[in-house]
Amino acid sequence: MKCNGSQILIEVLIEQGVDTVFGYPGGAVLNIYDALYLNSDRIRHVLTAHEQGASHAADGYARATGKTGVVIATSGPGATNLVTGIATAYMDSVPMVAITGNVGTSLIGKDSFQEVYIAGITMPITKHNFVVRHVEELADVLRDAFRIANTGRPGPVLVDIPKDVTAAVCEFQNKPRLEIDQSFDLRESDLKRIAEVINQAERPVIYFGGGVVCSGAADDLRRLMKKAEIPATWTMMAAGTLPPDDPLNLGMIGMHGKVSAGRAVDRSDVLLSIGARFSDRVATDTNRFAPDARIIHVDIDAAEINKNILTDDSLVSDAKTFLREILPYIHEARHAEWMTKITDWRQRLDYRPKDSETRLRPERVIKIISEVAGPEAIFATDVGQHQMWAAQYCGRIKPRQFLTSGGLGTMGYGYGAAIGAKFGCPDKPVVHITGDGSFHMNLNELCTTVTYEVPVVTVIMNNSVLGMVRQWQTIFYGQRYSHTTLDRKTNYVKLAEAFGAQGFRCTTPAEFKAALSAALSHKGPTIIDCVIDRDERVLPMIPPNGSIDDIIAD
């Protein structure tokens, strides 16, 4: 059949299983938006307040559902407004297809109105990008974009389409959706070699990250842990993979991870890393990280092997294939002495925050959210102290329940991500956990939740400072608080009401619990302003370039 470029775009999106896209219209994408209007019964478009919010919504949708997130923006400033969201997805390996309009092909390179070379701008932050100059290429380019976004290590792909290409007509034929096989052919000799090291270990630890979530390998991981009694620690990107009450769950590792988890890695004799990248927030001092361990690194991306930490053995594989194929070679084992030691560290070393009934402590706020919102709730955070408190105490029991910007550390990520998660998982409660600094970055998306009656609950940890930066200034900069005090007079209750939402202000646990219960039963969005002390700190903390021996615990 004959179709114009815009209709081809719609047909391929539907062919690829897309039912929801996020975006913002403009001149260069008018043809695309006309096609969206004509096909509104087949594909849903969510209009955000800003293109950055749309990019984060596509990201949150992808993380919560496991599908590919799709975002659409016009040329020039519309396209450049996607850059932070694309970079966020790239750093955290999130499958996303970003579709941008551009000026007509005859106007490219002439400094035309709203012209920008978005393919060049995004080259370092995408797996691949395309500029489509001929309508005959469009369908297969779009199919390639979805294939690339989901093959190997997931990530964003950008497709830039000049306006005349969206209007041009050519023959189009639907094709079956390509089923992507992520499995790797692993050699038996490699599996036996690695299994032998694990079987001989006396103090083994598994360290895993977002790669386990991406490949849907949580159950496979638990089977290995249980069979060989191997405790596991995880990065923030893997929060929720293990139930909090699992005795083999060491908790989060890293700069603000559990002391016992850091100590277990430090004293391990074999460290099996699966789908993690040894970032500077985990291997804070590479020379002192797991000094006595034989390190085995399994990752889908060969470029990650030996990038940050030199390993003793490695395997390029997705987490699911590796865990399934190595399991038969792993012996049933028990490490009673090792687990006794870890239990002792947990009891003696792990940080236990003080509680209060008369004022809001941040750790208590997170625990109340976890309790009241329930085990199926999805949490989306921004970046700062609240992010770390949420990761430490969120109590999620399944993967894809904790959405956060781990690699890029994007303030303003959380609200868009929460919106995307709610559209992708409408039957699950979604709570956006933020700080007053982060919330101001993209608070305009409140109009999106109001317009679509999206019942996202936003909990603001309001300490009137940029808490994490101020914490560093307190510890490392002699309490010289340079531009981290937020002397803003924002009334969040009135702000919520001005947008058409409801708002609450809380200063005690009882007030917060009541407000949260009311918010979760409300049909629209809610803002809850939680007033906390500006001197609250995220603990424990490993100083930059430090090790577990340098831990700050009080």
XYZ file of C-alpha atoms in Angstrom:
554
model
C 0.000 0.000 0.000
C 1.087 3.593 -0.537
C 1.734 5.664 2.586
C 3.387 8.943 3.407
C 6.338 9.012 5.789
C 4.250 9.959 8.811
C 1.837 7.070 8.289
C 4.795 4.722 7.801
C 6.116 5.875 11.172
C 2.799 5.055 12.846
C 2.563 1.661 11.148
C 6.080 0.643 12.169
C 5.556 1.789 15.756
C 2.444 -0.376 15.990
C 4.265 -3.220 14.235
C 6.966 -3.000 16.934
C 4.394 -3.317 19.712
C 4.315 0.364 20.692
C 1.022 1.560 22.166
C 2.183 4.740 23.933
C 4.518 7.559 22.907
C 5.497 10.728 24.759
C 6.266 14.018 23.102
C 5.712 17.648 22.238
C 4.686 18.973 18.791
C 6.302 21.617 16.608
C 6.623 22.740 13.008
C 9.007 20.047 11.799
C 6.805 17.241 13.151
C 3.403 18.607 12.120
C 2.927 15.797 9.606
C 3.753 13.221 12.276
C 1.295 14.793 14.707
C -1.392 14.829 12.033
C -0.849 11.088 11.615
C -1.039 10.640 15.391
C -4.378 12.479 15.348
C -5.723 10.250 12.575
C -4.542 7.118 14.404
C -5.399 8.090 17.965
C -7.491 4.935 18.332
C -4.401 2.808 17.608
C -1.634 4.580 19.458
C -1.721 6.867 22.500
C 0.280 10.079 22.621
C 1.015 11.709 25.984
C 1.655 15.448 25.766
C 4.108 16.567 28.435
C 4.958 20.090 29.555
C 8.516 19.954 28.195
C 10.512 17.686 25.910
C 12.869 16.760 28.737
C 9.882 15.535 30.726
C 8.794 13.488 27.705
C 12.214 11.863 27.429
C 12.195 10.922 31.118
C 8.637 9.608 30.765
C 9.711 7.361 27.880
C 12.623 6.201 30.039
C 10.401 5.476 33.052
C 7.908 3.662 30.842
C 10.713 1.451 29.515
C 12.187 0.701 32.939
C 8.830 -0.129 34.509
C 7.498 -2.295 31.661
C 10.596 -3.735 29.996
C 9.334 -2.391 26.645
C 10.990 0.221 24.433
C 10.240 3.822 25.360
C 9.415 6.193 22.491
C 9.681 9.984 22.540
C 8.946 12.491 19.770
C 10.188 16.076 19.503
C 10.427 18.762 16.874
C 13.633 20.150 15.394
C 16.057 22.616 16.976
C 15.271 23.358 20.638
C 12.743 20.545 20.764
C 15.435 18.055 19.822
C 18.097 19.556 22.078
C 15.676 19.443 25.009
C 15.823 15.642 24.708
C 19.580 15.471 25.198
C 19.628 15.073 28.995
C 16.952 12.379 28.845
C 18.790 10.498 26.101
C 22.055 10.682 28.062
C 20.257 9.431 31.180
C 18.934 6.418 29.271
C 22.341 5.770 27.712
C 24.167 5.714 31.041
C 21.604 3.338 32.573
C 21.161 1.059 29.519
C 17.490 1.853 28.888
C 15.966 0.921 25.496
C 14.567 4.081 23.933
C 13.828 5.324 20.429
C 13.919 9.119 20.123
C 12.257 10.477 16.981
C 13.071 14.045 16.018
C 11.848 16.179 13.180
C 14.193 18.331 11.170
C 13.996 20.991 8.497
C 13.396 19.821 4.937
C 16.301 18.105 3.186
C 16.853 21.075 0.862
C 17.264 23.353 3.907
C 19.754 21.215 5.838
C 23.078 22.954 6.378
C 21.722 26.432 5.663
C 21.148 27.594 9.240
C 17.429 27.330 8.663
C 14.867 28.192 11.316
C 15.054 25.659 14.168
C 17.755 23.664 12.414
C 20.299 21.790 14.498
C 22.495 18.776 13.751
C 20.968 16.583 16.435
C 22.618 13.435 15.062
C 26.027 14.958 15.740
C 25.023 16.278 19.145
C 23.738 12.894 20.309
C 26.436 10.714 18.768
C 28.282 10.143 22.092
C 25.066 9.384 24.016
C 23.249 6.968 21.702
C 23.952 3.426 20.597
C 23.340 4.643 17.051
C 21.540 7.426 15.275
C 20.078 7.897 11.820
C 19.217 10.791 9.522
C 16.554 9.601 7.063
C 16.846 11.451 3.745
C 14.572 9.242 1.621
C 11.106 8.025 2.545
C 11.857 4.619 1.002
C 14.424 4.054 3.784
C 12.207 5.112 6.666
C 10.464 1.844 7.570
C 13.621 -0.249 7.685
C 15.534 2.466 9.547
C 12.844 2.525 12.225
C 12.922 -1.267 12.487
C 16.694 -1.105 12.807
C 16.339 1.491 15.558
C 14.189 -0.840 17.655
C 16.506 -3.773 16.982
C 19.614 -1.822 18.006
C 17.945 -0.347 21.103
C 17.191 -3.853 22.367
C 20.121 -5.932 21.119
C 23.071 -6.584 23.403
C 23.368 -3.884 26.024
C 20.142 -1.863 25.670
C 20.241 1.854 25.037
C 18.764 4.814 23.167
C 18.698 5.238 19.382
C 17.808 8.502 17.641
C 16.014 8.763 14.286
C 16.053 12.243 12.732
C 13.451 12.741 9.980
C 13.373 15.868 7.773
C 9.904 17.329 7.308
C 9.658 16.594 3.576
C 10.371 12.903 4.257
C 7.351 12.742 6.564
C 5.180 14.030 3.694
C 6.689 12.002 0.835
C 4.839 8.889 -0.371
C 6.115 5.409 -1.186
C 5.057 1.775 -1.115
C 4.893 0.283 2.372
C 4.507 -3.298 3.512
C 4.113 -4.467 7.092
C 6.623 -6.994 8.359
C 6.441 -9.324 11.355
C 8.089 -7.938 14.447
C 11.616 -9.267 14.809
C 11.981 -11.334 17.958
C 15.342 -10.502 19.490
C 17.332 -13.420 20.861
C 19.600 -12.124 23.613
C 21.116 -15.487 24.476
C 24.810 -16.188 24.031
C 26.510 -19.430 23.005
C 28.766 -20.101 25.967
C 31.523 -22.670 25.807
C 31.322 -25.540 28.255
C 35.022 -25.145 29.055
C 34.473 -21.519 30.135
C 31.520 -22.443 32.326
C 33.407 -25.313 33.959
C 36.441 -23.116 34.625
C 34.401 -20.397 36.318
C 32.273 -22.921 38.207
C 35.392 -24.577 39.586
C 36.551 -21.281 41.078
C 33.124 -20.699 42.634
C 32.936 -24.258 43.974
C 36.313 -23.927 45.688
C 35.491 -20.581 47.300
C 35.261 -20.332 51.068
C 34.110 -16.712 51.196
C 32.170 -16.128 47.960
C 30.122 -13.012 47.201
C 27.979 -12.150 44.187
C 27.957 -8.489 43.167
C 25.281 -7.665 40.590
C 23.757 -4.679 38.876
C 21.173 -3.545 36.355
C 22.176 -6.222 33.858
C 20.293 -8.773 35.954
C 17.162 -6.611 35.723
C 17.544 -6.001 31.969
C 17.758 -9.713 31.198
C 14.971 -10.748 33.570
C 17.335 -12.983 35.508
C 16.194 -12.386 39.099
C 14.829 -15.908 39.610
C 17.917 -17.476 38.021
C 20.136 -15.455 40.330
C 18.226 -16.594 43.409
C 18.542 -20.231 42.333
C 22.329 -19.937 42.133
C 22.542 -18.131 45.467
C 20.405 -20.729 47.209
C 22.139 -23.757 45.687
C 25.643 -22.696 46.737
C 24.689 -20.453 49.687
C 26.363 -17.412 48.178
C 25.383 -14.013 49.620
C 24.834 -11.203 47.131
C 25.138 -7.438 47.144
C 23.691 -5.137 44.531
C 24.055 -1.716 42.972
C 21.306 0.884 43.111
C 20.264 -0.055 39.555
C 19.274 -3.514 40.806
C 17.195 -2.458 43.823
C 14.233 -4.787 44.280
C 15.841 -7.827 42.674
C 16.122 -9.633 46.016
C 13.502 -9.599 48.793
C 14.733 -7.515 51.755
C 14.199 -10.398 54.175
C 16.296 -12.908 52.218
C 19.201 -13.866 54.539
C 21.508 -14.047 51.506
C 20.635 -10.460 50.530
C 23.539 -8.319 51.749
C 21.846 -5.115 50.640
C 23.182 -2.277 48.539
C 26.910 -1.787 48.093
C 28.739 1.434 47.385
C 29.410 4.875 48.739
C 26.149 4.798 50.717
C 25.682 1.040 50.876
C 25.557 -1.234 53.883
C 28.763 -1.547 55.875
C 28.331 -5.317 56.135
C 27.995 -5.597 52.348
C 31.171 -3.599 51.834
C 32.971 -5.648 54.461
C 31.857 -8.921 52.846
C 33.206 -7.827 49.462
C 36.411 -6.610 51.093
C 37.004 -9.983 52.796
C 35.741 -12.245 50.007
C 38.005 -14.755 48.287
C 35.839 -14.960 45.136
C 33.769 -12.059 43.821
C 31.384 -12.921 40.990
C 30.187 -9.766 39.256
C 27.102 -10.088 37.035
C 25.731 -7.208 34.978
C 27.551 -4.507 36.932
C 30.288 -2.122 35.876
C 32.407 -1.382 38.974
C 31.592 2.329 38.822
C 33.395 4.868 40.982
C 30.404 4.859 43.345
C 31.104 1.177 44.111
C 34.822 0.672 43.528
C 35.650 3.991 45.175
C 39.329 3.019 45.464
C 40.167 0.491 42.764
C 43.472 -0.413 44.414
C 41.753 -1.471 47.640
C 38.563 -2.989 46.236
C 38.164 -6.701 47.096
C 41.949 -7.000 47.505
C 42.040 -10.733 48.288
C 39.361 -11.884 45.867
C 39.545 -13.608 42.551
C 37.263 -11.355 40.527
C 35.094 -12.871 37.797
C 33.244 -10.375 35.619
C 30.230 -11.405 33.522
C 28.744 -8.653 31.376
C 26.844 -8.340 28.115
C 29.121 -5.483 27.042
C 32.700 -6.562 26.336
C 33.822 -2.939 26.716
C 33.040 -3.086 30.446
C 35.459 -5.952 31.104
C 38.681 -4.638 32.688
C 37.550 -1.028 32.177
C 37.412 -0.014 35.830
C 38.694 -3.103 37.658
C 41.201 -5.667 36.422
C 39.590 -9.095 36.608
C 40.987 -12.591 37.007
C 38.441 -14.131 34.655
C 35.558 -12.882 32.547
C 32.782 -13.892 30.224
C 30.758 -11.845 27.751
C 27.147 -12.885 28.204
C 23.763 -11.638 29.275
C 23.004 -12.431 32.899
C 20.150 -14.837 32.230
C 22.074 -17.096 29.847
C 25.108 -17.206 32.122
C 23.126 -17.984 35.275
C 21.076 -20.704 33.622
C 24.005 -22.398 31.928
C 26.424 -22.334 34.844
C 23.936 -23.640 37.414
C 24.404 -27.372 36.573
C 28.149 -27.011 37.180
C 27.720 -25.380 40.594
C 27.910 -27.727 43.582
C 25.446 -27.717 46.444
C 27.329 -25.976 49.227
C 27.022 -24.360 52.625
C 29.315 -21.667 53.993
C 28.326 -21.649 57.659
C 31.458 -19.947 58.969
C 31.280 -17.235 56.300
C 27.588 -16.550 56.918
C 28.205 -16.388 60.683
C 30.856 -13.749 60.081
C 28.504 -11.737 57.861
C 25.737 -11.950 60.483
C 28.155 -10.574 63.056
C 29.065 -7.642 60.782
C 25.384 -6.924 60.197
C 24.692 -6.765 63.916
C 27.781 -4.770 64.873
C 28.516 -2.508 61.904
C 25.367 -1.674 59.951
C 24.000 1.826 60.423
C 20.728 2.077 62.316
C 19.047 5.474 62.060
C 17.427 7.094 65.052
C 13.678 7.492 64.988
C 11.314 10.185 66.213
C 7.575 10.570 66.620
C 7.700 14.355 66.883
C 9.601 15.173 63.683
C 10.131 13.602 60.289
C 13.305 11.586 59.873
C 14.022 10.797 56.202
C 14.546 7.082 56.765
C 11.151 6.909 58.486
C 9.551 8.716 55.542
C 10.790 6.030 53.137
C 9.695 3.216 55.428
C 6.206 4.722 55.716
C 5.988 5.011 51.922
C 6.998 1.366 51.560
C 4.484 0.264 54.184
C 1.499 2.353 53.064
C 2.017 2.122 49.288
C 2.454 -1.641 49.493
C 4.710 -4.229 47.870
C 3.503 -3.627 44.293
C 4.221 0.116 44.291
C 6.763 1.615 41.918
C 9.109 4.276 43.261
C 10.702 6.878 40.981
C 13.323 9.169 42.472
C 15.258 12.237 41.557
C 18.905 12.664 42.580
C 20.352 13.688 45.924
C 20.050 12.604 49.532
C 16.453 11.451 49.061
C 17.623 9.085 46.297
C 20.056 7.358 48.646
C 17.548 7.143 51.506
C 15.033 5.656 49.081
C 17.523 3.097 47.771
C 18.534 2.121 51.301
C 15.037 1.697 52.750
C 12.617 1.297 49.827
C 11.899 -2.377 50.576
C 10.996 -3.247 46.981
C 10.585 -6.983 46.386
C 10.632 -7.190 42.583
C 12.766 -5.786 39.764
C 11.504 -2.720 37.875
C 9.953 -1.225 41.007
C 12.721 1.298 41.688
C 13.409 3.839 38.942
C 16.296 6.249 39.320
C 19.052 7.967 37.373
C 22.103 6.055 38.542
C 24.796 6.787 35.971
C 24.168 10.380 34.891
C 22.609 11.451 38.193
C 19.906 13.617 36.633
C 18.075 15.962 38.961
C 14.558 16.363 37.576
C 14.376 12.797 36.273
C 11.862 11.450 38.751
C 8.587 13.156 37.873
C 8.748 12.307 34.175
C 9.815 8.752 35.008
C 6.889 8.389 37.419
C 4.482 9.576 34.720
C 5.879 7.062 32.247
C 5.719 4.277 34.817
C 2.077 5.030 35.616
C 1.073 4.994 31.946
C 2.928 1.714 31.522
C 1.640 0.118 34.743
C -1.723 1.789 35.437
C -2.754 -0.760 38.075
C 0.272 -0.174 40.302
C 0.668 2.714 42.762
C 3.466 5.076 41.688
C 5.261 7.300 44.180
C 7.670 10.014 43.084
C 10.286 10.617 45.793
C 12.167 13.886 45.416
C 13.905 16.744 47.169
C 12.987 20.402 47.046
C 16.019 21.076 44.829
C 15.217 18.341 42.316
C 11.488 19.061 42.282
C 12.041 22.593 41.036
C 13.869 21.219 37.985
C 10.771 19.756 36.294
C 7.800 20.686 38.456
C 6.036 21.869 35.288
C 5.121 18.225 34.633
C 2.519 18.669 37.361
C 0.293 19.999 34.594
C 0.740 16.676 32.757
C -0.439 14.606 35.713
C -3.377 16.979 36.243
C -4.396 17.003 32.567
C -4.399 13.216 32.297
C -5.579 12.667 35.893
C -2.513 10.546 36.583
C -2.550 9.589 40.284
C 1.170 9.974 40.895
C 2.018 10.839 44.498
C 4.987 13.187 44.868
C 6.757 13.159 48.236
C 9.135 16.107 48.651
C 11.928 15.802 51.225
C 11.994 19.507 51.955
C 15.114 20.590 53.844
C 15.576 23.956 52.074
C 19.077 22.990 50.937
C 20.802 21.019 48.203
C 21.258 18.257 50.731
C 23.868 16.004 49.156
C 26.109 18.844 48.031
C 25.734 20.477 51.442
C 26.664 17.190 53.126
C 29.935 17.184 51.188
C 30.494 20.830 52.117
C 29.946 19.912 55.769
C 32.416 17.026 55.750
C 35.049 18.060 53.214
C 34.796 21.853 52.763
C 34.850 23.227 56.286
C 31.096 23.983 56.352
C 31.472 26.629 53.653
C 27.957 26.409 52.240
C 28.455 28.024 48.873
C 25.074 28.399 47.136
C 23.475 25.278 48.588
C 20.964 27.018 50.845
C 17.622 27.286 49.057
C 15.967 30.362 50.523
C 12.862 29.788 48.475
C 9.397 30.604 49.675
C 7.607 27.946 47.634
C 4.308 26.935 49.189
C 3.926 23.430 47.790
C 0.314 23.043 48.892
C -0.719 26.226 47.084
C 1.464 25.255 44.121
C -0.336 21.922 43.820
C -3.718 23.612 44.075
C -2.745 26.216 41.468
C -2.067 23.417 38.986
C -5.295 21.623 39.925
C -3.812 18.954 42.178
C -4.112 18.427 45.916
C -1.355 19.144 48.412
C -0.402 18.397 52.021
C 2.293 19.661 54.377
C 3.625 17.309 57.045
C 6.010 17.677 59.971
C 5.416 14.421 61.900
C 5.210 10.724 60.967
C 1.527 10.606 61.908
C 0.692 13.545 59.632
C 2.649 12.019 56.775
C 1.052 8.603 57.097
C -2.419 10.145 56.996
C -1.545 12.354 54.017
C -0.030 9.472 52.073
C -3.070 7.279 52.674
C -5.320 10.056 51.388
C -3.063 10.644 48.385
C -3.031 6.989 47.347
C -6.833 6.875 47.309
C -7.118 10.123 45.309
C -7.939 9.928 41.595
C -5.460 12.613 40.594
C -1.940 13.768 41.478
C -0.871 14.802 44.964
C 2.085 16.761 46.336
C 3.177 16.023 49.920
C 5.633 18.493 51.438
C 7.656 16.669 54.112
C 9.642 19.109 56.230
C 12.944 17.585 57.378
C 16.000 19.021 59.102
C 18.680 20.497 56.847
C 21.434 18.775 58.829
C 20.187 15.257 58.084
C 22.926 13.180 56.461
C 22.993 10.065 54.317
C 24.923 7.455 56.267
C 26.995 5.406 56.058
C 29.329 7.127 53.611
C 32.620 6.117 52.033
C 34.651 9.238 51.223
C 35.711 9.797 47.605
C 38.744 7.647 46.735
C 38.266 5.827 50.037
C 37.521 2.223 50.889
C 35.340 0.375 53.371
C 38.086 0.972 55.959
C 37.427 4.733 55.705
C 33.678 4.491 56.277
C 31.880 7.404 57.947
C 29.109 5.942 60.090
C 28.031 8.802 62.371
